[in-house]
mmCIF file of C-alpha atoms and ligand atoms in Angstrom:
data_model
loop_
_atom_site.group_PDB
_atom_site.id
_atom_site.type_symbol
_atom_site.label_atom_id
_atom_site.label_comp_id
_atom_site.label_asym_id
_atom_site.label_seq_id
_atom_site.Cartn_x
_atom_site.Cartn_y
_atom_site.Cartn_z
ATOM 1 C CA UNK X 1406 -0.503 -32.246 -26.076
ATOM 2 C CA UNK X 1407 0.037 -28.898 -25.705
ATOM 3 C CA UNK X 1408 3.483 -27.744 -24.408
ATOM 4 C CA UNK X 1409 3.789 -24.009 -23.070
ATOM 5 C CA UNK X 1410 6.985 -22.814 -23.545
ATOM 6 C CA UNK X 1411 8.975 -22.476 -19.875
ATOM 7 C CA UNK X 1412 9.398 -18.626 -18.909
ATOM 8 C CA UNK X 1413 12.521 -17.795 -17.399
ATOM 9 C CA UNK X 1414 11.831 -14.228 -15.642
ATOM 10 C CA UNK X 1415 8.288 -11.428 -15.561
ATOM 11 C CA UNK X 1416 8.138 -8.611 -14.427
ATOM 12 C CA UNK X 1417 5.015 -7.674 -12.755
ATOM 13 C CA UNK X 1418 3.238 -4.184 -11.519
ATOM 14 C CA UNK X 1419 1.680 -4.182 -8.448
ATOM 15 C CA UNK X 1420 -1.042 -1.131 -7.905
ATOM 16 C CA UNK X 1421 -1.346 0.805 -4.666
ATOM 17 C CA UNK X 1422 -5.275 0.899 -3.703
ATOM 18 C CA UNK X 1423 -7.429 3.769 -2.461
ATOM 19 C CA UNK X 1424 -10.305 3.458 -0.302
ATOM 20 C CA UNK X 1425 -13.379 5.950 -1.329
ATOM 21 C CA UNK X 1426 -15.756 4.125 1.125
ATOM 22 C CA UNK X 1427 -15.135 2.206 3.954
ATOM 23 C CA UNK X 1428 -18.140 0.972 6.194
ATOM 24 C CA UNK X 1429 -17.473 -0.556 9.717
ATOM 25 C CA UNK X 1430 -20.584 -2.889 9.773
ATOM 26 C CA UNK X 1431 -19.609 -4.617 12.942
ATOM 27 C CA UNK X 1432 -17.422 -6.275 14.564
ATOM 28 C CA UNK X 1433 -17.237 -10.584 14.335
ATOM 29 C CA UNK X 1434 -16.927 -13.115 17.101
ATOM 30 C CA UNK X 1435 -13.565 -13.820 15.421
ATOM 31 C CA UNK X 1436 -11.889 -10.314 16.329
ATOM 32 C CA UNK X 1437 -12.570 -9.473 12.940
ATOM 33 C CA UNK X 1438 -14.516 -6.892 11.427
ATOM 34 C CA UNK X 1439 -17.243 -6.570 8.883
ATOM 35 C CA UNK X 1440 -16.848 -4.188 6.739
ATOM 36 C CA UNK X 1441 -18.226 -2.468 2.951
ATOM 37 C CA UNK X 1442 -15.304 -0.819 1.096
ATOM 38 C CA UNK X 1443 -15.268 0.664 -2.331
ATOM 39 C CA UNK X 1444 -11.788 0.302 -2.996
ATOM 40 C CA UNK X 1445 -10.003 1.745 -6.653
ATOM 41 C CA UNK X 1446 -6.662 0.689 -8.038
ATOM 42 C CA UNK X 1447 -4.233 4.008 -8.857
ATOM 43 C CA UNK X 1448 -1.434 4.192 -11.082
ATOM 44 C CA UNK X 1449 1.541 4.248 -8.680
ATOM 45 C CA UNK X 1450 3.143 0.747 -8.710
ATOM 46 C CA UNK X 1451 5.778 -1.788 -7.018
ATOM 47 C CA UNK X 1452 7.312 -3.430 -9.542
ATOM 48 C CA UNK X 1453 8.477 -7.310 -9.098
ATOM 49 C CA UNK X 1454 10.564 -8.972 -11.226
ATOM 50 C CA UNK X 1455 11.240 -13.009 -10.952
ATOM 51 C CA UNK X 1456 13.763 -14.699 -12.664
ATOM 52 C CA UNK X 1457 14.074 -18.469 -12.378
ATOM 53 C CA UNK X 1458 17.216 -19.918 -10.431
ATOM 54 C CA UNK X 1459 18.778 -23.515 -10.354
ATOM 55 C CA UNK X 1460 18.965 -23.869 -6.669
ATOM 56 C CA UNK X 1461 15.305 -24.128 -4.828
ATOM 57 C CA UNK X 1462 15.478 -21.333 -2.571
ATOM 58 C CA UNK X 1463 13.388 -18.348 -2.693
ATOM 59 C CA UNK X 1464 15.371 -15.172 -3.118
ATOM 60 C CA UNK X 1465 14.287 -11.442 -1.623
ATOM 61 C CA UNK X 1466 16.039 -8.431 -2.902
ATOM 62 C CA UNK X 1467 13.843 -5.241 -1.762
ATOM 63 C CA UNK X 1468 15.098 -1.531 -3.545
ATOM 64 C CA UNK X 1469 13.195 1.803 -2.635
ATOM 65 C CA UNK X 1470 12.982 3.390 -5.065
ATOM 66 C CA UNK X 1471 13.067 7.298 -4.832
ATOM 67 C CA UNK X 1472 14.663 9.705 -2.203
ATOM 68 C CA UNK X 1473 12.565 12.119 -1.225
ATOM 69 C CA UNK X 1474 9.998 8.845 -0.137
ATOM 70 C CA UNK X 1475 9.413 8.246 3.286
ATOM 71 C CA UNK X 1476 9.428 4.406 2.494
ATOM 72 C CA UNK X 1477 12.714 4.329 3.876
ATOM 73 C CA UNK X 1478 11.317 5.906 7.168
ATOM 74 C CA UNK X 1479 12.880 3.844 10.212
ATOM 75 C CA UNK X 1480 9.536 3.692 11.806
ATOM 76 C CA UNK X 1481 7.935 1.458 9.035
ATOM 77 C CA UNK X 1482 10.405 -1.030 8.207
ATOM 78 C CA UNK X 1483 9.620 -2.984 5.597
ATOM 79 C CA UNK X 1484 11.148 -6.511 5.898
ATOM 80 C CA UNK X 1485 13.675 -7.315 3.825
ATOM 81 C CA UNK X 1486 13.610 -11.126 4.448
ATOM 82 C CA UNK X 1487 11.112 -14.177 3.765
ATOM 83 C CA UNK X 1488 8.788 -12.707 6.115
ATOM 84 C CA UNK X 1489 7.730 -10.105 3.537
ATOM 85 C CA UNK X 1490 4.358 -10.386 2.252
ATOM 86 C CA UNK X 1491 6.147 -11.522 -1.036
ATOM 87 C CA UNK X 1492 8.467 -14.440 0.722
ATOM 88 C CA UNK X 1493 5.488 -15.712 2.594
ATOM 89 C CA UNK X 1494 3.282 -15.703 -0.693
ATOM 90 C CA UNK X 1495 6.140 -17.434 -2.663
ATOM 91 C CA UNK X 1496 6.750 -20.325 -0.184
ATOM 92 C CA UNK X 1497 2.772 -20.691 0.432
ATOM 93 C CA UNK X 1498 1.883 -20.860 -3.412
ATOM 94 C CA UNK X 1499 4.937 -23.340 -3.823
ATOM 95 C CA UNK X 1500 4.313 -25.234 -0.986
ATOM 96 C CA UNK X 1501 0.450 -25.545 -1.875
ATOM 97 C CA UNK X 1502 1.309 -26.291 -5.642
ATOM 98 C CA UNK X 1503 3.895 -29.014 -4.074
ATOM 99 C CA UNK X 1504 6.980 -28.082 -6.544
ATOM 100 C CA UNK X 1505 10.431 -27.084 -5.352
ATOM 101 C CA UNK X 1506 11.666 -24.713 -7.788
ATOM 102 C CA UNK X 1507 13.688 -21.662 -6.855
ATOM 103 C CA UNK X 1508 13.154 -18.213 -8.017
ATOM 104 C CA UNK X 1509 15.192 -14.579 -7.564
ATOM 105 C CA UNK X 1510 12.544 -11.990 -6.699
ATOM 106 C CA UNK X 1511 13.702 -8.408 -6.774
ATOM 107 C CA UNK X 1512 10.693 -6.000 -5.230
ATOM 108 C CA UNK X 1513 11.075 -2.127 -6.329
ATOM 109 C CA UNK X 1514 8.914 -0.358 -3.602
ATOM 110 C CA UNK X 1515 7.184 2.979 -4.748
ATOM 111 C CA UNK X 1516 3.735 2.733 -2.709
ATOM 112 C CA UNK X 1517 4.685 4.208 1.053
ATOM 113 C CA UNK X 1518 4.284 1.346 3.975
ATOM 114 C CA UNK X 1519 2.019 1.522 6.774
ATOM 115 C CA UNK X 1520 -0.281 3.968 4.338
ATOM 116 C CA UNK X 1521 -3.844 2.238 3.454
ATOM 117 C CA UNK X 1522 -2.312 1.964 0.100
ATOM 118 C CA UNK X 1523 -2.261 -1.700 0.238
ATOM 119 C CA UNK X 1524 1.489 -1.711 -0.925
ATOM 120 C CA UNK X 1525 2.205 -5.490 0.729
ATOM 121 C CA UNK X 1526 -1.705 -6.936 -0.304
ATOM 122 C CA UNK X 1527 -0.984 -5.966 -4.060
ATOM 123 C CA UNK X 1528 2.621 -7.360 -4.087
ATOM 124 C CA UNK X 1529 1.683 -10.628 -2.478
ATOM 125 C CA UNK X 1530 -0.941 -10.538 -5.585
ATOM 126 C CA UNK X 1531 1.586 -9.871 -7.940
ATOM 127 C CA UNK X 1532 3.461 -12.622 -6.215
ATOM 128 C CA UNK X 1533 0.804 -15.478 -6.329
ATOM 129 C CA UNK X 1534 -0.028 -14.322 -10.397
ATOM 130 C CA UNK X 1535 3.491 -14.471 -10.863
ATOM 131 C CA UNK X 1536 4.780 -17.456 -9.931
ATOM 132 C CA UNK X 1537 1.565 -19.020 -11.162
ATOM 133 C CA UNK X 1538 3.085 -17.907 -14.570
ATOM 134 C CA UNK X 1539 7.085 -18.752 -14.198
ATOM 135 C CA UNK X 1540 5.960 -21.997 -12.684
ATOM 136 C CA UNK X 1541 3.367 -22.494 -14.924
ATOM 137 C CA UNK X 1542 1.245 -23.677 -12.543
ATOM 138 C CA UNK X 1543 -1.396 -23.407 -14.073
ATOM 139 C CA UNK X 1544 -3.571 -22.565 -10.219
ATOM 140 C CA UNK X 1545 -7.480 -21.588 -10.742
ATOM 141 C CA UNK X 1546 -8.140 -17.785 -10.015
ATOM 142 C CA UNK X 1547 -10.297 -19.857 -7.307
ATOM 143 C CA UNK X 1548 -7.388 -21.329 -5.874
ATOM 144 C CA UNK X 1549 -5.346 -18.185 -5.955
ATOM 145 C CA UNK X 1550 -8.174 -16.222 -4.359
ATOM 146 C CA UNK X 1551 -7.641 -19.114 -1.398
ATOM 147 C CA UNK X 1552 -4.430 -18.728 -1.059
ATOM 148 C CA UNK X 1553 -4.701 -15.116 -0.602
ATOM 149 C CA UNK X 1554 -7.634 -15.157 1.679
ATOM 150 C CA UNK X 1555 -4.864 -16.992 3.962
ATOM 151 C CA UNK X 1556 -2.339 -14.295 3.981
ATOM 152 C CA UNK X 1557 -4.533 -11.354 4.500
ATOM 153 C CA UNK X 1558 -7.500 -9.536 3.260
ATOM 154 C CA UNK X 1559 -6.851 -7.037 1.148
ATOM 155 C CA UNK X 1560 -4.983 -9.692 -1.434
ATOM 156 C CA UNK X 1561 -8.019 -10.425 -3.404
ATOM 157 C CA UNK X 1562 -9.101 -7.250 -4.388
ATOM 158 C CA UNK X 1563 -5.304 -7.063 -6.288
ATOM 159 C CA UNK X 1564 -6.041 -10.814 -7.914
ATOM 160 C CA UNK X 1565 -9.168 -9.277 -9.319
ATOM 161 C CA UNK X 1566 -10.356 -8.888 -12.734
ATOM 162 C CA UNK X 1567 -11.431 -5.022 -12.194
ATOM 163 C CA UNK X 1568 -9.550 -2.628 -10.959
ATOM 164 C CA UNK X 1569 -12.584 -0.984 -9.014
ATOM 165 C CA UNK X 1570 -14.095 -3.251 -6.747
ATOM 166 C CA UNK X 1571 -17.332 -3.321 -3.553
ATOM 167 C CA UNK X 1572 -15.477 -5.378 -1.013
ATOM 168 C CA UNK X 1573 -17.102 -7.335 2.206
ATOM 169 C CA UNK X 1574 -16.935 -9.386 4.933
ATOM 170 C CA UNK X 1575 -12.762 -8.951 6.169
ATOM 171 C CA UNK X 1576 -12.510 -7.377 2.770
ATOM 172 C CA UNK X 1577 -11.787 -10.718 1.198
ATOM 173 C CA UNK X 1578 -15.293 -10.937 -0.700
ATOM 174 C CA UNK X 1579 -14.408 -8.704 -3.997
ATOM 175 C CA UNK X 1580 -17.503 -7.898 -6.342
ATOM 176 C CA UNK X 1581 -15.832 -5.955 -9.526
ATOM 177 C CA UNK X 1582 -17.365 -2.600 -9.832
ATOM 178 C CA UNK X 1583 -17.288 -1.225 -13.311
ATOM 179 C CA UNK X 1584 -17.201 2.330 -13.931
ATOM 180 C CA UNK X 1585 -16.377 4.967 -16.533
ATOM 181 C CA UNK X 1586 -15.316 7.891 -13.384
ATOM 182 C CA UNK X 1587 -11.875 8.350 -14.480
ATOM 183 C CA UNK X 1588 -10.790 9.820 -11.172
ATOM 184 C CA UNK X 1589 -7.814 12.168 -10.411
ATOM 185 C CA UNK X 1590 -6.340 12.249 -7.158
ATOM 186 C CA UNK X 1591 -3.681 13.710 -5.124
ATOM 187 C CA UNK X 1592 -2.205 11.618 -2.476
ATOM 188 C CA UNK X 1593 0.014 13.033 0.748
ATOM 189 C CA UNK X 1594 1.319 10.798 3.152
ATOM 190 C CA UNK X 1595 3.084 12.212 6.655
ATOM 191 C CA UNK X 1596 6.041 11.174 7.970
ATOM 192 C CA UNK X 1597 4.987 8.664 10.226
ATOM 193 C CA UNK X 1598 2.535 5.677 9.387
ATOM 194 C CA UNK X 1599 -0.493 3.361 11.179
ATOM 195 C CA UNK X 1600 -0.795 -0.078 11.939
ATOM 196 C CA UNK X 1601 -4.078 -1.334 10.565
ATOM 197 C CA UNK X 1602 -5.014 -3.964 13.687
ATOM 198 C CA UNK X 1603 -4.101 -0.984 15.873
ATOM 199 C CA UNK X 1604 -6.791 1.225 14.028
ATOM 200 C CA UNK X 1605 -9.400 -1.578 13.871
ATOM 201 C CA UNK X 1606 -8.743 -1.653 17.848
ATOM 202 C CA UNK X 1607 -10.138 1.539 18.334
ATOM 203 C CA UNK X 1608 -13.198 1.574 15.799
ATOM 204 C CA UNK X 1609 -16.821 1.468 16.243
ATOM 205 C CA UNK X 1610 -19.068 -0.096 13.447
ATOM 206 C CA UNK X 1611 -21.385 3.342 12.528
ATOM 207 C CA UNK X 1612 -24.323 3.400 10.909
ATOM 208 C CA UNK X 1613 -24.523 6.740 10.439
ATOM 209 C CA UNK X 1614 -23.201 8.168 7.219
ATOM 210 C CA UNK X 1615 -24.346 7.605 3.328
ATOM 211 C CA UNK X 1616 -24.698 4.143 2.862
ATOM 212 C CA UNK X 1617 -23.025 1.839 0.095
ATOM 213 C CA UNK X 1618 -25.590 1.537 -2.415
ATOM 214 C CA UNK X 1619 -25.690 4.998 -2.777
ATOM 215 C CA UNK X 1620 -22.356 5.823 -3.059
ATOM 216 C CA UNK X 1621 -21.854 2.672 -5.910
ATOM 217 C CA UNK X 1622 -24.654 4.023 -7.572
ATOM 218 C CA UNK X 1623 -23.158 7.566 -8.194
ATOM 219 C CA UNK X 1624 -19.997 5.442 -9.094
ATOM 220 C CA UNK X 1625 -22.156 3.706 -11.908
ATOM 221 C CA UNK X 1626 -23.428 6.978 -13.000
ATOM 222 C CA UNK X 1627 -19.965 8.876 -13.444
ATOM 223 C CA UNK X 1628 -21.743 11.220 -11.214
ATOM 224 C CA UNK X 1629 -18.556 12.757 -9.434
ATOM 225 C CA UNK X 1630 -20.375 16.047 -7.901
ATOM 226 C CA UNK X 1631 -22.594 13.222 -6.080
ATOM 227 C CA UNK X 1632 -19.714 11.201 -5.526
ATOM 228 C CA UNK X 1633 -17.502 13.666 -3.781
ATOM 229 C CA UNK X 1634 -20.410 14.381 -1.452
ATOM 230 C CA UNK X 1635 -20.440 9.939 -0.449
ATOM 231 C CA UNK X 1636 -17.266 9.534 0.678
ATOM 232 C CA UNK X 1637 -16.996 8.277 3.987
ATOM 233 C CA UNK X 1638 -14.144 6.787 6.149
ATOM 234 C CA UNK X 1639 -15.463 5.013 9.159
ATOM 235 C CA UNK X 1640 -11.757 4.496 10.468
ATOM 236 C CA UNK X 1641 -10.751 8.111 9.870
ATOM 237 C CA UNK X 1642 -11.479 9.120 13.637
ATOM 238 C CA UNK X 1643 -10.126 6.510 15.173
ATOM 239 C CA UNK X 1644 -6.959 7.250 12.875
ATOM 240 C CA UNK X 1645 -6.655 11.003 13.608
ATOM 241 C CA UNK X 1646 -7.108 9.966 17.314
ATOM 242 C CA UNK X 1647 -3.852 7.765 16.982
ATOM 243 C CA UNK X 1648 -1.866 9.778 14.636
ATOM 244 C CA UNK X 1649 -1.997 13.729 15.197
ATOM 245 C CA UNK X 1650 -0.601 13.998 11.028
ATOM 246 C CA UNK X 1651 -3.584 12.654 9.979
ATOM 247 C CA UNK X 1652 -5.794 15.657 11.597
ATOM 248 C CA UNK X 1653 -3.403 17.924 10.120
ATOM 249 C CA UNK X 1654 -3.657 16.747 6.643
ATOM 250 C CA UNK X 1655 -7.200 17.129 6.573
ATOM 251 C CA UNK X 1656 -6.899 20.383 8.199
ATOM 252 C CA UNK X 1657 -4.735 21.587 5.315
ATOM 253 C CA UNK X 1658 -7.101 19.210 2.312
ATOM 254 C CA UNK X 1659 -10.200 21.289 3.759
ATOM 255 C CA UNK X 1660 -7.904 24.371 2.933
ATOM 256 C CA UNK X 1661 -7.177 23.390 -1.154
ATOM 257 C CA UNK X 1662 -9.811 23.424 -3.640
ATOM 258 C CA UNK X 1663 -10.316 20.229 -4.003
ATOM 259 C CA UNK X 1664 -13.390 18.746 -5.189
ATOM 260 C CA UNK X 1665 -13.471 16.318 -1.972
ATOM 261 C CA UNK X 1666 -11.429 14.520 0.336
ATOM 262 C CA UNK X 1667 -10.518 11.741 2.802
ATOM 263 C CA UNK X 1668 -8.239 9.310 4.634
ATOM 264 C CA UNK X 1669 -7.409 6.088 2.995
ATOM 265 C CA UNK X 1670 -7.516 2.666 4.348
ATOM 266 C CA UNK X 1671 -6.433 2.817 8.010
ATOM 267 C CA UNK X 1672 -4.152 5.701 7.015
ATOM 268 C CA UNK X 1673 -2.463 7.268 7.109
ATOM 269 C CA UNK X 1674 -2.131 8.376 3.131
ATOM 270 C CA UNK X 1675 -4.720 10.834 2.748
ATOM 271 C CA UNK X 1676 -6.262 11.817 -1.049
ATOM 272 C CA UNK X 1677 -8.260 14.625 -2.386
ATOM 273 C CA UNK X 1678 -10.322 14.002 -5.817
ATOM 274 C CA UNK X 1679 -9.595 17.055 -8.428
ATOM 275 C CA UNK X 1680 -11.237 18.055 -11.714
ATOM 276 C CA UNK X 1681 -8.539 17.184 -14.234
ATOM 277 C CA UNK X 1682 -4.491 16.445 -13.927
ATOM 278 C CA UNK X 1683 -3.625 19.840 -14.360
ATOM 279 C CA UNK X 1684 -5.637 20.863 -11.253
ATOM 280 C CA UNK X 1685 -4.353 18.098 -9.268
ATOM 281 C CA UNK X 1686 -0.933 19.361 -10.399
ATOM 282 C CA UNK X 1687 -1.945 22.404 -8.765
ATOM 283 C CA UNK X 1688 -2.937 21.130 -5.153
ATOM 284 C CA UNK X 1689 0.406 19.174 -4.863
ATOM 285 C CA UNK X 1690 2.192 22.048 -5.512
ATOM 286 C CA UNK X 1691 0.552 23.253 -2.606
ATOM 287 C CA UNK X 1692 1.340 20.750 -0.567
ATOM 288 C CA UNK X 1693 4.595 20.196 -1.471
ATOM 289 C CA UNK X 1694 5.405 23.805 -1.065
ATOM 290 C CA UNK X 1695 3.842 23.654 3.053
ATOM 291 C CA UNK X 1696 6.526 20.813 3.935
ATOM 292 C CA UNK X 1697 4.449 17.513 3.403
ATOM 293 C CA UNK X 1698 6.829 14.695 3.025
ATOM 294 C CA UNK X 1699 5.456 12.656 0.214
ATOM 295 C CA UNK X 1700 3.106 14.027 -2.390
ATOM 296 C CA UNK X 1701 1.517 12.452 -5.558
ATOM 297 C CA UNK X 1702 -0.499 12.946 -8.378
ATOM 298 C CA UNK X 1703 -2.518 10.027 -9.350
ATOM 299 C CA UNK X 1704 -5.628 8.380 -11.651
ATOM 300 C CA UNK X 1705 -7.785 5.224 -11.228
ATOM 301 C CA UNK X 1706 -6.878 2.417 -13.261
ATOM 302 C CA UNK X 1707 -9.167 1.784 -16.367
HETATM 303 P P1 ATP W 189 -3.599 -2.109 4.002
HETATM 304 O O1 ATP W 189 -4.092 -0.874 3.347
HETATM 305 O O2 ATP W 189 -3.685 -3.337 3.133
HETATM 306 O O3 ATP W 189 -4.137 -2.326 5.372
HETATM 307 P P2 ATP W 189 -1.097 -0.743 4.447
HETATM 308 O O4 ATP W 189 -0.960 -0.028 3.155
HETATM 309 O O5 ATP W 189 -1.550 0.076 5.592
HETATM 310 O O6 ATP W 189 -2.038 -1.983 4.224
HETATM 311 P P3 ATP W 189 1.303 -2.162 3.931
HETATM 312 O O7 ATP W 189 2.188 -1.187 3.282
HETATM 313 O O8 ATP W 189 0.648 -3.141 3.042
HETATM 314 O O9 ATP W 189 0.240 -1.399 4.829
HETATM 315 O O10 ATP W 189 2.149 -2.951 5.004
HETATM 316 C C1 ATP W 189 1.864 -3.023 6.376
HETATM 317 C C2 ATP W 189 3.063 -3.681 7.060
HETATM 318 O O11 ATP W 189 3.324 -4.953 6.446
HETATM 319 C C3 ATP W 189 4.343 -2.889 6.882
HETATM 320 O O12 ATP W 189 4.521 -1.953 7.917
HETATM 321 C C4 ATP W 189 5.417 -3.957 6.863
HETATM 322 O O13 ATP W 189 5.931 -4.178 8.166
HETATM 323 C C5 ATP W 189 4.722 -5.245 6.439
HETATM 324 N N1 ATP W 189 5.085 -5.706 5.067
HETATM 325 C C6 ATP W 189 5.369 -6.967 4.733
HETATM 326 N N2 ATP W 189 5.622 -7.076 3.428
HETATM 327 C C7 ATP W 189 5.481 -5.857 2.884
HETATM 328 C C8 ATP W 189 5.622 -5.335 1.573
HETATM 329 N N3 ATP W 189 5.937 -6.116 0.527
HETATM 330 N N4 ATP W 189 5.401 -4.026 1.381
HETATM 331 C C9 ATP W 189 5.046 -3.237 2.438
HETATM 332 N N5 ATP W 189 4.940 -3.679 3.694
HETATM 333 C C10 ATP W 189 5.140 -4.972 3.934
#
């Protein structure tokens, strides 16, 4: 028999995402809507950390981390309670793997709220891997993929293998994309953020636009020139409709030299891809220096 030894406390990173294409293909009987995403994991995390209690409850301690953030902005709470994506993905994984252990979770939030960063998806991933682990549940990735499918659609992508990744249907269908495009971005988020449903309320599928197998296969190739040239946003006009700082960001990307640029998500983070670090060192200097609120330099995950 073999016996794994019990873990008492992980630590866990949780990526933000990017979105380099994002395809409304229509919209479902079910509300939902169809869509084709490329979507690339960055190296900006939330960190979680669990640590085994006695008692059974489930414990939330959220920290922001960093000052000159706007996580801590008033009009994007994030909740501190059980109805975090990471208190909901504790008590469904426990409740589905029918044990009633206890755990202290202490989330470290770095990836803005309310940003098409996917902050909450990837730490209800990190959540659902995690206590997976400390619980040694020893859940299928099957399983967890059906467990996240329940909390939201995004979630998947995170459990993935890759960290590049063609996503369908809600954006629950994840098809690993590998790559050797080591991408450099800079990121800019305004002061305020977007709710996603309220963006999906005002979009339109479109047709128009490159189209997905094009822009994978310039992925596939490294081909970045090409690349830049793909990108497409389907919810970007919809978003600068709804949020006047998204308009302006773009106004002010189409000003830098950068080598392209877009919204990500339903925004309102918005990212420009540069040549190297040192030139995307360069555009957030910019950017800092004209007053926007949160800046960062960033790469795709290998
Ligand atoms: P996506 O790109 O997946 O659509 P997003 O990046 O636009 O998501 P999130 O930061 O994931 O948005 O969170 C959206 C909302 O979810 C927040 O405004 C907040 O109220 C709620 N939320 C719940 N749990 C979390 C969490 N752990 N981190 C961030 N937001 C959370």
């Amino acid at each position: 028999m073999l016996c794994q030894p019990a873990i008492r406390s992980l630590t866990v990173l949780a990526p933000a995402k990017l979105n380099l294409f994002l395809r409304i293909v229509r919209r479902r009987d079910d509300g939902f809507h169809e869509l084709e995403t490329v979507m690339t994991a960055i190296n900006l995390f939330d960190t979680l950390r669990f640590d085994s209690c006695d008692s059974s409850e489930i414990q939330l301690r959220v920290i922001m981390a960093g000052t000159r953030n706007s996580l801590t902005s008033p009009s994007q709470p994030i909740p501190t309670g059980l109805d975090n994506l990471v208190g909901r993905a504790a008590q469904l994984i426990r409740q589905y793997a029918g044990v009633s252990h206890g755990v202290q979770i202490t989330l470290t939030k770095r990836i803005p709220a309310a940003a098409g960063m996917g902050g909450g998806s990837s730490d209800a991933a990190a959540t659902l891997s995690g206590l997976n682990r400390l619980w040694n549940l020893s859940l299928s990735r099957a399983e967890l993929l059906d467990l996240a499918a329940q909390l939201g659609s995004d979630i998947g992508f995170f459990l993935g293998g890759g960290s590049t990744a063609v996503c369908r249907g809600r954006g629950e269908i994840v098809e690993p994309l590998s790559h050797s495009a080591g991408l450099h971005f800079v990121v800019a988020r305004p002061a305020t953020g977007l709710s996603t449903p309220q963006v999906f309320k005002h979009c339109r599928p479109d047709d128009q636009g490159p189209d997905l197998e094009s822009f994978v296969e310039s992925m596939k190739q490294s081909n970045s020139s090409r690349l830049v040239r793909l990108l497409h946003n389907g919810l970007q006009g919809p978003a600068e409709s709804l949020n006047h700082e998204v308009q302006e960001l773009r106004e002010r990307f189409c000003s830098l030299p950068v080598l392209g640029h877009q919204m990500s998500g339903s925004g309102t983070s918005y990212f420009g891809i540069c040549a190297s670090a040192r030139h995307a060192q360069t555009v957030a200097a910019r950017l800092r220096a004209s007053g926007v609120p949160w800046v960062h330099i960033a790469r795709s995950c290998p």
